[in-house]
Amino acid sequence: MPQTPSYDRWVVRGGARLVGEVTVSGAKNSVLKLLAATLLAPGRSVLTNVPDIADVRIMGELLQSLGAELHHDAAAGVVTVDVPELVGDVAEYDLVRRIRGSFVVLGPLLARRGRARVGLPGGDAIGSRQIDLHLAGMALLGAEVSVEHGYVVATSGNLVGAPIWLDIPSVMATENLLLASVLAKGTTVIDNAAREPEVADLAHMLVAMGAQIDGIGTSTLTIEGVEGLRPCEHATVPDRIVAGTFAVGAAMTLGDVTVRDARAEHLDMPLTKLAEAGAQVDLLPDGFRVRADRRPTAVDVSTLYYPGFPTDLQPLAIALLAISEGSAMLTENVFDGRFQFVDELVRLGADAHVNGHHVMVRGRPQLSSAPVQVGDIRAGAALILAGLVADGVTEVYDAGHIERGYAGFDAQLRSLGADVTRR
Ligand code: EPU
């Protein structure tokens, strides 16, 4: 797969309004799971609308290590995966630790091989991230599961369908269990399943491969196991978080941005919040337009599982509140440590105070430039937007994180009139 260099320091000159049009490509959090799904069927699967991001390249390396051949046409956004009859059964820690999304190979490997050894993913800069629900679900499907020397080791012989109730509607637990149960014998019902559009996208691809799944997009997924699946061609669902990032950027910079190839219905809550904050939001057949002609008004935001306000847009929402008129409370209900970047925003002059899983933000008319550091993808995007509304030049260190989830973010921002360069 092609490698693009990573630039770790981005330099943002504040003051520009974001004006113009951008096109959004496929969702990171979908395509990583779609790539894992290809392992379920020997032969050639083709994924389109694939974003040109670092995480796709790392997931590609993992699939190759399991015996698949990959061809990635980054310019066309197409990945072709040739999956052999016999896939490997070990996902090495060194690859899994680099992207957490890769942990969803557990389901397909168990389903295809009856056994799997997958590196245990670690915590990260957004808080502790358990995998107990993945493992408990696999055990209900008949696998013997243990954690040994930093690896999840699972053996199953044949998986057998079962009722599974998830304590939390975890996105990747739902996906891992979907990926395992489509080839299990009999019926699996996943209750309290995640309803995120990326989960539905995976389910739709599995159906195109021959799986039988009812209740797609709802919190009860019923899977009737089938004997075998066939490869397919599938277009990745548009990235709602990237689309939402540009929406917030338009509101913050008093700009006017049209976002194309996006699904506004996947952003109901964030777009409603932006409208409450005073932005003009127009829905279009292939996306939406957000414009603002006055400083946003502060609005309270609480993150929640879909269709609630997405936790992945939480840092962007805090950046918006930092320059809004008035005070508001942001409550994070999904992850326990996703406020680490707030200190960086404070370095840019934001008046924000963390208290447990709440942040109290008192808006200021403008932020002031400072060197800041990025801890994760979404915090990175938020700090870049904050730099756009700061006076002077903001240097954003460790900005390589952004390239894990945003394809050509700097170029897209420049096309909208921002002064952003990678060094
Ligand atoms: N949880 C458990 N046990 C489990 C699994 C999850 O307690 O076995 C808890 C987590 O600790 C967390 C909550 O459940 O508090 C929700 O986590 P979830 O499992 O839904 O998150 P995830 O599947 O690990 C995906 C995305 C994240 C996104 C979350 C929530 C991928 C690769 N990652 O993670 O994306 O924030 O869903 O929507 O799909 C990002 O893109 O920047 C990102 C972090």
Tab-separated table of C-alpha atoms and ligand atoms in Angstrom:
chain	number	residue	atom	x	y	z
A	1	MET	CA	0.000	0.000	0.000
A	2	PRO	CA	1.286	3.527	-0.706
A	3	GLN	CA	2.825	5.403	2.184
A	4	THR	CA	2.407	9.117	2.591
A	5	PRO	CA	4.829	11.007	4.824
A	6	SER	CA	3.519	12.162	8.150
A	7	TYR	CA	4.132	15.756	9.176
A	8	ASP	CA	4.022	16.126	12.885
A	9	ARG	CA	3.826	19.869	13.319
A	10	TRP	CA	1.054	21.882	11.764
A	11	VAL	CA	1.116	25.647	11.756
A	12	VAL	CA	-2.176	27.558	11.771
A	13	ARG	CA	-2.540	31.276	11.262
A	14	GLY	CA	-5.766	32.512	12.815
A	15	GLY	CA	-8.283	34.860	11.285
A	16	ALA	CA	-9.644	33.193	8.167
A	17	ARG	CA	-13.320	32.417	7.582
A	18	LEU	CA	-13.926	28.959	6.129
A	19	VAL	CA	-15.812	29.499	2.893
A	20	GLY	CA	-16.481	27.100	0.030
A	21	GLU	CA	-17.217	23.441	-0.608
A	22	VAL	CA	-15.636	20.219	0.642
A	23	THR	CA	-16.306	16.608	-0.183
A	24	VAL	CA	-16.285	13.957	2.509
A	25	SER	CA	-14.971	10.437	1.906
A	26	GLY	CA	-15.815	7.153	3.643
A	27	ALA	CA	-15.847	6.749	7.413
A	28	LYS	CA	-12.697	5.558	9.163
A	29	ASN	CA	-14.748	3.764	11.788
A	30	SER	CA	-16.635	1.920	9.104
A	31	VAL	CA	-13.937	1.013	6.612
A	32	LEU	CA	-11.701	-0.637	9.226
A	33	LYS	CA	-14.540	-3.066	10.028
A	34	LEU	CA	-15.415	-3.547	6.345
A	35	LEU	CA	-11.801	-4.561	5.758
A	36	ALA	CA	-12.086	-7.081	8.599
A	37	ALA	CA	-15.328	-8.397	7.067
A	38	THR	CA	-13.562	-9.280	3.816
A	39	LEU	CA	-11.754	-12.025	5.794
A	40	LEU	CA	-15.061	-13.883	6.096
A	41	ALA	CA	-15.149	-14.912	2.426
A	42	PRO	CA	-12.370	-16.320	0.253
A	43	GLY	CA	-11.989	-14.444	-3.027
A	44	ARG	CA	-11.861	-10.810	-4.115
A	45	SER	CA	-13.831	-8.117	-2.299
A	46	VAL	CA	-13.772	-4.500	-3.411
A	47	LEU	CA	-14.340	-1.533	-1.118
A	48	THR	CA	-15.005	1.897	-2.565
A	49	ASN	CA	-15.213	5.386	-1.033
A	50	VAL	CA	-12.201	4.403	1.080
A	51	PRO	CA	-10.533	7.376	2.823
A	52	ASP	CA	-6.811	7.858	2.236
A	53	ILE	CA	-5.848	7.781	5.927
A	54	ALA	CA	-3.097	6.166	7.959
A	55	ASP	CA	-5.448	3.784	9.786
A	56	VAL	CA	-6.538	2.161	6.514
A	57	ARG	CA	-2.893	1.506	5.649
A	58	ILE	CA	-2.231	-0.080	9.053
A	59	MET	CA	-5.358	-2.251	8.802
A	60	GLY	CA	-4.152	-3.249	5.340
A	61	GLU	CA	-0.846	-4.387	6.856
A	62	LEU	CA	-2.742	-6.492	9.375
A	63	LEU	CA	-4.828	-8.156	6.655
A	64	GLN	CA	-1.651	-8.878	4.703
A	65	SER	CA	-0.103	-10.444	7.798
A	66	LEU	CA	-3.143	-12.763	7.854
A	67	GLY	CA	-2.526	-13.855	4.273
A	68	ALA	CA	-4.706	-11.457	2.264
A	69	GLU	CA	-3.383	-9.538	-0.743
A	70	LEU	CA	-4.331	-5.899	-0.934
A	71	HIS	CA	-4.299	-3.277	-3.618
A	72	HIS	CA	-5.081	0.280	-2.555
A	73	ASP	CA	-5.776	2.878	-5.232
A	74	ALA	CA	-5.686	5.835	-2.888
A	75	ALA	CA	-6.595	8.412	-5.536
A	76	ALA	CA	-9.690	6.448	-6.594
A	77	GLY	CA	-10.549	5.480	-3.011
A	78	VAL	CA	-10.672	1.791	-3.889
A	79	VAL	CA	-9.214	-1.142	-1.944
A	80	THR	CA	-9.233	-4.610	-3.472
A	81	VAL	CA	-8.715	-7.484	-1.053
A	82	ASP	CA	-7.943	-11.025	-2.169
A	83	VAL	CA	-8.620	-13.387	0.697
A	84	PRO	CA	-7.166	-16.911	0.611
A	85	GLU	CA	-9.064	-20.097	1.539
A	86	LEU	CA	-6.968	-20.359	4.677
A	87	VAL	CA	-6.441	-17.124	6.594
A	88	GLY	CA	-3.935	-16.801	9.430
A	89	ASP	CA	-5.166	-16.890	13.009
A	90	VAL	CA	-2.730	-14.548	14.773
A	91	ALA	CA	-3.085	-10.773	14.822
A	92	GLU	CA	0.226	-9.519	16.161
A	93	TYR	CA	0.255	-7.042	19.026
A	94	ASP	CA	2.520	-4.667	17.121
A	95	LEU	CA	-0.218	-4.059	14.536
A	96	VAL	CA	-3.250	-4.192	16.859
A	97	ARG	CA	-1.727	-1.702	19.305
A	98	ARG	CA	-1.421	0.899	16.531
A	99	ILE	CA	-5.143	1.020	15.819
A	100	ARG	CA	-7.773	-0.180	18.180
A	101	GLY	CA	-10.238	-0.736	15.343
A	102	SER	CA	-8.161	-3.709	14.217
A	103	PHE	CA	-9.394	-5.707	17.232
A	104	VAL	CA	-12.497	-6.578	15.173
A	105	VAL	CA	-10.498	-9.232	13.315
A	106	LEU	CA	-11.254	-11.432	16.353
A	107	GLY	CA	-14.799	-12.173	15.096
A	108	PRO	CA	-13.893	-13.165	11.518
A	109	LEU	CA	-10.866	-15.225	12.593
A	110	LEU	CA	-12.902	-17.177	15.110
A	111	ALA	CA	-15.672	-17.692	12.555
A	112	ARG	CA	-13.310	-18.828	9.796
A	113	ARG	CA	-10.609	-20.654	11.746
A	114	GLY	CA	-12.312	-21.702	14.965
A	115	ARG	CA	-9.434	-20.134	16.828
A	116	ALA	CA	-7.696	-16.770	17.086
A	117	ARG	CA	-4.872	-15.041	18.924
A	118	VAL	CA	-5.298	-11.301	18.812
A	119	GLY	CA	-3.088	-8.734	20.556
A	120	LEU	CA	-4.839	-7.033	23.431
A	121	PRO	CA	-5.476	-3.394	22.489
A	122	GLY	CA	-4.259	-0.888	25.064
A	123	GLY	CA	-5.920	2.196	26.555
A	124	ASP	CA	-5.444	5.525	24.854
A	125	ALA	CA	-5.711	9.256	25.206
A	126	ILE	CA	-9.510	9.190	25.509
A	127	GLY	CA	-9.693	6.998	28.593
A	128	SER	CA	-9.789	3.358	29.554
A	129	ARG	CA	-11.391	1.166	26.925
A	130	GLN	CA	-12.563	-2.241	28.006
A	131	ILE	CA	-13.103	-5.312	25.814
A	132	ASP	CA	-15.009	-7.389	28.355
A	133	LEU	CA	-18.226	-7.231	26.328
A	134	HIS	CA	-16.464	-8.550	23.209
A	135	LEU	CA	-15.065	-11.481	25.178
A	136	ALA	CA	-18.263	-12.281	27.094
A	137	GLY	CA	-20.206	-12.264	23.818
A	138	MET	CA	-17.744	-14.631	22.130
A	139	ALA	CA	-18.045	-16.956	25.128
A	140	LEU	CA	-21.845	-16.953	24.740
A	141	LEU	CA	-21.326	-18.009	21.105
A	142	GLY	CA	-19.426	-21.021	22.430
A	143	ALA	CA	-15.809	-19.847	22.320
A	144	GLU	CA	-13.352	-20.526	25.089
A	145	VAL	CA	-11.703	-17.223	25.736
A	146	SER	CA	-8.689	-16.316	27.829
A	147	VAL	CA	-6.144	-13.545	28.008
A	148	GLU	CA	-2.580	-14.822	27.926
A	149	HIS	CA	0.633	-12.838	27.795
A	150	GLY	CA	-1.006	-9.779	26.246
A	151	TYR	CA	-3.099	-11.702	23.724
A	152	VAL	CA	-6.749	-12.674	23.603
A	153	VAL	CA	-6.765	-16.387	22.873
A	154	ALA	CA	-10.075	-17.830	21.694
A	155	THR	CA	-10.969	-21.286	20.464
A	156	SER	CA	-14.396	-22.357	19.418
A	157	GLY	CA	-14.571	-25.296	17.083
A	158	ASN	CA	-17.925	-24.283	15.627
A	159	LEU	CA	-19.624	-21.158	16.908
A	160	VAL	CA	-23.262	-21.590	17.913
A	161	GLY	CA	-25.799	-18.735	17.830
A	162	ALA	CA	-27.046	-17.429	21.179
A	163	PRO	CA	-28.941	-14.533	22.750
A	164	ILE	CA	-26.485	-11.792	23.776
A	165	TRP	CA	-27.372	-8.773	25.888
A	166	LEU	CA	-24.783	-5.985	25.848
A	167	ASP	CA	-24.525	-3.995	29.099
A	168	ILE	CA	-23.395	-1.008	27.013
A	169	PRO	CA	-24.217	-0.487	23.309
A	170	SER	CA	-20.536	-0.755	22.423
A	171	VAL	CA	-19.762	-0.096	18.765
A	172	MET	CA	-16.901	-2.542	18.334
A	173	ALA	CA	-18.379	-5.241	20.598
A	174	THR	CA	-21.513	-5.181	18.420
A	175	GLU	CA	-19.333	-5.347	15.298
A	176	ASN	CA	-17.103	-8.148	16.559
A	177	LEU	CA	-20.155	-10.206	17.535
A	178	LEU	CA	-21.851	-9.540	14.193
A	179	LEU	CA	-18.693	-10.650	12.390
A	180	ALA	CA	-18.533	-13.854	14.439
A	181	SER	CA	-22.225	-14.754	14.440
A	182	VAL	CA	-22.904	-14.522	10.687
A	183	LEU	CA	-21.190	-17.898	10.276
A	184	ALA	CA	-22.372	-19.409	13.592
A	185	LYS	CA	-24.847	-22.263	13.600
A	186	GLY	CA	-28.383	-21.062	14.401
A	187	THR	CA	-29.779	-17.782	15.611
A	188	THR	CA	-27.975	-15.001	17.467
A	189	VAL	CA	-29.842	-12.040	18.909
A	190	ILE	CA	-27.696	-9.070	19.954
A	191	ASP	CA	-29.755	-6.904	22.261
A	192	ASN	CA	-28.818	-3.353	23.250
A	193	ALA	CA	-26.695	-3.349	20.081
A	194	ALA	CA	-24.969	-0.140	18.948
A	195	ARG	CA	-26.997	1.758	16.329
A	196	GLU	CA	-24.173	3.856	14.881
A	197	PRO	CA	-24.347	4.272	11.072
A	198	GLU	CA	-20.959	2.524	10.838
A	199	VAL	CA	-22.434	-0.600	12.491
A	200	ALA	CA	-25.323	-0.517	10.026
A	201	ASP	CA	-22.848	-0.102	7.166
A	202	LEU	CA	-21.007	-3.245	8.260
A	203	ALA	CA	-24.292	-5.147	8.533
A	204	HIS	CA	-25.280	-4.056	5.019
A	205	MET	CA	-21.964	-5.295	3.651
A	206	LEU	CA	-22.414	-8.623	5.439
A	207	VAL	CA	-25.879	-8.966	3.895
A	208	ALA	CA	-24.349	-8.296	0.462
A	209	MET	CA	-21.946	-11.158	1.252
A	210	GLY	CA	-24.907	-13.476	1.897
A	211	ALA	CA	-25.447	-13.028	5.646
A	212	GLN	CA	-28.944	-12.982	7.144
A	213	ILE	CA	-29.365	-10.042	9.500
A	214	ASP	CA	-32.615	-8.444	10.668
A	215	GLY	CA	-33.023	-5.204	12.577
A	216	ILE	CA	-30.145	-3.320	10.923
A	217	GLY	CA	-29.924	0.176	12.409
A	218	THR	CA	-31.916	-0.839	15.515
A	219	SER	CA	-30.781	-1.979	18.938
A	220	THR	CA	-31.873	-5.585	18.337
A	221	LEU	CA	-29.928	-7.440	15.673
A	222	THR	CA	-31.076	-10.941	14.768
A	223	ILE	CA	-28.573	-13.015	12.856
A	224	GLU	CA	-29.370	-16.344	11.258
A	225	GLY	CA	-26.037	-18.071	10.700
A	226	VAL	CA	-25.228	-19.250	7.159
A	227	GLU	CA	-22.821	-21.932	5.917
A	228	GLY	CA	-20.585	-19.610	3.932
A	229	LEU	CA	-20.290	-16.068	2.597
A	230	ARG	CA	-19.194	-14.698	-0.772
A	231	PRO	CA	-16.979	-11.682	-1.503
A	232	CYS	CA	-18.728	-8.468	-2.508
A	233	GLU	CA	-18.280	-4.878	-3.608
A	234	HIS	CA	-19.348	-2.268	-1.093
A	235	ALA	CA	-19.205	1.532	-0.826
A	236	THR	CA	-18.160	2.871	2.591
A	237	VAL	CA	-20.700	5.100	4.345
A	238	PRO	CA	-19.639	8.802	4.409
A	239	ASP	CA	-17.710	9.946	7.467
A	240	ARG	CA	-20.189	11.812	9.681
A	241	ILE	CA	-17.441	12.953	12.074
A	242	VAL	CA	-15.364	14.560	9.315
A	243	ALA	CA	-18.560	16.155	7.927
A	244	GLY	CA	-19.450	17.382	11.428
A	245	THR	CA	-15.960	18.821	11.871
A	246	PHE	CA	-16.424	21.092	8.847
A	247	ALA	CA	-19.892	22.064	10.093
A	248	VAL	CA	-18.415	23.178	13.417
A	249	GLY	CA	-15.540	24.919	11.599
A	250	ALA	CA	-18.024	26.952	9.542
A	251	ALA	CA	-19.896	28.047	12.679
A	252	MET	CA	-16.696	28.890	14.585
A	253	THR	CA	-15.118	30.991	11.846
A	254	LEU	CA	-18.372	32.752	10.815
A	255	GLY	CA	-17.932	30.969	7.536
A	256	ASP	CA	-20.104	29.367	4.879
A	257	VAL	CA	-19.257	25.748	4.089
A	258	THR	CA	-21.107	23.288	1.889
A	259	VAL	CA	-20.284	19.687	2.731
A	260	ARG	CA	-20.877	17.268	-0.152
A	261	ASP	CA	-21.136	13.470	-0.242
A	262	ALA	CA	-22.283	13.510	3.375
A	263	ARG	CA	-25.405	12.135	5.048
A	264	ALA	CA	-27.046	14.933	7.028
A	265	GLU	CA	-29.438	12.420	8.622
A	266	HIS	CA	-26.454	10.900	10.433
A	267	LEU	CA	-25.763	14.277	12.045
A	268	ASP	CA	-29.233	15.210	13.275
A	269	MET	CA	-28.109	16.057	16.796
A	270	PRO	CA	-24.934	18.038	15.971
A	271	LEU	CA	-26.659	20.030	13.214
A	272	THR	CA	-29.566	20.779	15.559
A	273	LYS	CA	-27.103	22.033	18.174
A	274	LEU	CA	-25.380	24.253	15.601
A	275	ALA	CA	-28.741	25.702	14.603
A	276	GLU	CA	-29.518	26.337	18.304
A	277	ALA	CA	-26.159	28.093	18.533
A	278	GLY	CA	-27.327	30.447	15.782
A	279	ALA	CA	-25.862	28.938	12.620
A	280	GLN	CA	-27.955	28.607	9.495
A	281	VAL	CA	-28.105	24.924	8.501
A	282	ASP	CA	-29.521	23.928	5.113
A	283	LEU	CA	-29.963	20.286	4.191
A	284	LEU	CA	-29.028	19.328	0.642
A	285	PRO	CA	-29.682	16.084	-1.252
A	286	ASP	CA	-25.996	15.143	-1.009
A	287	GLY	CA	-24.980	16.879	2.204
A	288	PHE	CA	-25.595	20.193	3.924
A	289	ARG	CA	-24.519	23.817	4.147
A	290	VAL	CA	-23.638	25.610	7.380
A	291	ARG	CA	-23.147	29.351	7.557
A	292	ALA	CA	-22.910	31.807	10.398
A	293	ASP	CA	-22.908	35.573	10.419
A	294	ARG	CA	-22.598	36.139	14.140
A	295	ARG	CA	-20.753	34.744	17.102
A	296	PRO	CA	-22.304	31.425	18.206
A	297	THR	CA	-24.484	31.336	21.316
A	298	ALA	CA	-23.359	28.843	23.982
A	299	VAL	CA	-25.505	25.689	24.160
A	300	ASP	CA	-25.249	22.740	26.540
A	301	VAL	CA	-24.121	19.481	24.931
A	302	SER	CA	-24.243	15.895	26.270
A	303	THR	CA	-22.580	13.106	24.359
A	304	LEU	CA	-24.373	9.795	24.036
A	305	TYR	CA	-24.495	6.677	21.888
A	306	TYR	CA	-26.076	7.167	18.458
A	307	PRO	CA	-28.412	8.903	17.739
A	308	GLY	CA	-27.131	11.064	20.598
A	309	PHE	CA	-24.427	13.687	20.168
A	310	PRO	CA	-21.297	11.739	19.109
A	311	THR	CA	-18.411	11.617	21.550
A	312	ASP	CA	-16.090	11.927	18.555
A	313	LEU	CA	-17.394	15.474	18.009
A	314	GLN	CA	-17.061	16.360	21.708
A	315	PRO	CA	-13.661	18.107	21.377
A	316	LEU	CA	-15.026	20.068	18.419
A	317	ALA	CA	-18.059	21.108	20.493
A	318	ILE	CA	-15.803	22.319	23.307
A	319	ALA	CA	-13.749	24.343	20.820
A	320	LEU	CA	-16.999	25.918	19.568
A	321	LEU	CA	-18.136	26.743	23.114
A	322	ALA	CA	-14.734	28.301	23.831
A	323	ILE	CA	-15.551	31.181	21.469
A	324	SER	CA	-19.330	31.267	21.937
A	325	GLU	CA	-21.267	34.002	23.660
A	326	GLY	CA	-22.220	32.890	27.166
A	327	SER	CA	-21.447	29.807	29.245
A	328	ALA	CA	-22.411	26.198	28.730
A	329	MET	CA	-21.816	22.758	30.138
A	330	LEU	CA	-20.555	19.875	28.079
A	331	THR	CA	-21.148	16.414	29.563
A	332	GLU	CA	-19.210	13.392	28.316
A	333	ASN	CA	-21.200	10.196	28.838
A	334	VAL	CA	-19.300	7.693	26.689
A	335	PHE	CA	-15.602	7.812	27.623
A	336	ASP	CA	-14.071	8.545	31.006
A	337	GLY	CA	-10.900	10.356	29.946
A	338	ARG	CA	-11.785	12.362	26.908
A	339	PHE	CA	-11.033	15.760	28.420
A	340	GLN	CA	-7.262	15.511	28.315
A	341	PHE	CA	-7.112	17.959	25.456
A	342	VAL	CA	-9.006	20.641	27.410
A	343	ASP	CA	-5.697	21.719	28.981
A	344	GLU	CA	-4.384	22.368	25.466
A	345	LEU	CA	-7.431	24.480	24.668
A	346	VAL	CA	-6.821	26.420	27.870
A	347	ARG	CA	-3.298	27.120	26.586
A	348	LEU	CA	-5.050	28.827	23.674
A	349	GLY	CA	-6.868	31.050	26.145
A	350	ALA	CA	-10.095	29.063	26.538
A	351	ASP	CA	-11.924	29.458	29.844
A	352	ALA	CA	-12.816	25.815	30.481
A	353	HIS	CA	-12.981	23.855	33.739
A	354	VAL	CA	-13.253	20.087	33.962
A	355	ASN	CA	-15.251	18.616	36.810
A	356	GLY	CA	-15.698	14.849	36.578
A	357	HIS	CA	-17.398	14.141	33.304
A	358	HIS	CA	-18.508	17.746	32.826
A	359	VAL	CA	-16.669	20.721	31.379
A	360	MET	CA	-17.873	24.213	32.140
A	361	VAL	CA	-16.935	26.555	29.305
A	362	ARG	CA	-17.232	30.329	29.441
A	363	GLY	CA	-16.986	31.647	25.927
A	364	ARG	CA	-14.447	34.282	24.913
A	365	PRO	CA	-14.620	36.419	21.787
A	366	GLN	CA	-11.239	35.168	20.605
A	367	LEU	CA	-8.537	32.687	21.535
A	368	SER	CA	-4.839	33.522	21.627
A	369	SER	CA	-2.205	31.551	19.748
A	370	ALA	CA	0.114	29.161	21.583
A	371	PRO	CA	2.064	25.979	20.938
A	372	VAL	CA	-0.208	23.011	21.706
A	373	GLN	CA	0.026	19.239	21.567
A	374	VAL	CA	-2.361	16.674	20.107
A	375	GLY	CA	-3.257	13.461	21.995
A	376	ASP	CA	-5.801	11.884	19.631
A	377	ILE	CA	-7.432	12.343	16.242
A	378	ARG	CA	-10.475	14.368	17.252
A	379	ALA	CA	-8.596	16.540	19.736
A	380	GLY	CA	-6.203	17.293	16.877
A	381	ALA	CA	-8.991	18.509	14.602
A	382	ALA	CA	-10.430	20.589	17.457
A	383	LEU	CA	-7.078	22.272	18.153
A	384	ILE	CA	-6.642	23.120	14.465
A	385	LEU	CA	-10.088	24.774	14.386
A	386	ALA	CA	-9.267	26.569	17.638
A	387	GLY	CA	-6.070	27.836	15.989
A	388	LEU	CA	-8.224	29.319	13.210
A	389	VAL	CA	-10.031	31.532	15.729
A	390	ALA	CA	-6.908	32.508	17.700
A	391	ASP	CA	-4.907	35.649	17.064
A	392	GLY	CA	-1.477	34.994	15.555
A	393	VAL	CA	0.182	31.695	14.723
A	394	THR	CA	-0.574	28.455	16.573
A	395	GLU	CA	1.856	25.560	16.337
A	396	VAL	CA	0.180	22.196	16.751
A	397	TYR	CA	2.610	19.440	17.760
A	398	ASP	CA	2.025	15.677	17.282
A	399	ALA	CA	-0.537	16.599	14.645
A	400	GLY	CA	0.244	13.340	12.810
A	401	HIS	CA	-2.665	11.879	14.827
A	402	ILE	CA	-5.040	13.870	12.616
A	403	GLU	CA	-3.905	11.948	9.522
A	404	ARG	CA	-5.165	8.742	11.136
A	405	GLY	CA	-8.734	9.880	10.595
A	406	TYR	CA	-8.898	12.891	8.267
A	407	ALA	CA	-7.805	12.510	4.646
A	408	GLY	CA	-6.024	15.646	3.435
A	409	PHE	CA	-7.485	17.791	6.223
A	410	ASP	CA	-4.905	20.550	5.771
A	411	ALA	CA	-5.509	20.750	2.016
A	412	GLN	CA	-9.282	20.810	2.536
A	413	LEU	CA	-8.938	23.632	5.066
A	414	ARG	CA	-6.686	25.571	2.683
A	415	SER	CA	-9.256	25.127	-0.092
A	416	LEU	CA	-11.741	26.827	2.251
A	417	GLY	CA	-9.362	29.755	2.775
A	418	ALA	CA	-7.524	28.712	5.953
A	419	ASP	CA	-3.796	29.284	6.415
A	420	VAL	CA	-2.677	25.825	7.593
A	421	THR	CA	0.640	24.198	6.716
A	422	ARG	CA	2.340	20.968	7.714
A	423	ARG	CA	6.004	21.167	8.693
B	1	EPU	N1	-16.944	-0.579	26.832
B	1	EPU	C1	-16.879	-1.493	27.865
B	1	EPU	N2	-16.627	-2.805	27.567
B	1	EPU	C2	-16.428	-3.232	26.294
B	1	EPU	C3	-16.494	-2.299	25.227
B	1	EPU	C4	-16.763	-0.958	25.542
B	1	EPU	O1	-17.038	-1.139	29.026
B	1	EPU	O2	-16.188	-4.422	26.089
B	1	EPU	C5	-17.197	0.841	27.141
B	1	EPU	C6	-16.007	1.732	26.772
B	1	EPU	O3	-15.039	1.753	27.786
B	1	EPU	C7	-16.685	3.068	26.562
B	1	EPU	C8	-18.073	2.687	26.024
B	1	EPU	O4	-18.232	1.301	26.308
B	1	EPU	O5	-16.843	3.724	27.781
B	1	EPU	C9	-18.252	2.872	24.531
B	1	EPU	O6	-17.163	2.335	23.821
B	1	EPU	P1	-17.327	1.608	22.427
B	1	EPU	O7	-16.983	0.173	22.606
B	1	EPU	O8	-18.643	1.943	21.803
B	1	EPU	O9	-16.158	2.298	21.601
B	1	EPU	P2	-15.257	1.575	20.548
B	1	EPU	O10	-16.080	0.632	19.786
B	1	EPU	O11	-14.017	1.082	21.203
B	1	EPU	C10	-15.698	3.204	18.555
B	1	EPU	C11	-14.885	4.134	17.722
B	1	EPU	C12	-14.490	5.365	18.542
B	1	EPU	C13	-15.764	6.029	19.040
B	1	EPU	C14	-16.599	5.023	19.856
B	1	EPU	C15	-17.928	5.567	20.328
B	1	EPU	C16	-13.766	2.644	16.218
B	1	EPU	C17	-12.491	2.092	15.738
B	1	EPU	N3	-13.691	3.485	17.243
B	1	EPU	O12	-14.841	2.787	19.620
B	1	EPU	O13	-13.833	6.242	17.647
B	1	EPU	O14	-15.434	7.127	19.855
B	1	EPU	O15	-16.870	3.853	19.038
B	1	EPU	O16	-18.689	6.019	19.265
B	1	EPU	O17	-14.825	2.373	15.676
B	1	EPU	C18	-12.270	7.890	16.953
B	1	EPU	O18	-12.602	7.651	15.802
B	1	EPU	O19	-11.542	8.885	17.251
B	1	EPU	C19	-12.758	7.019	18.036
B	1	EPU	C20	-12.212	7.004	19.235
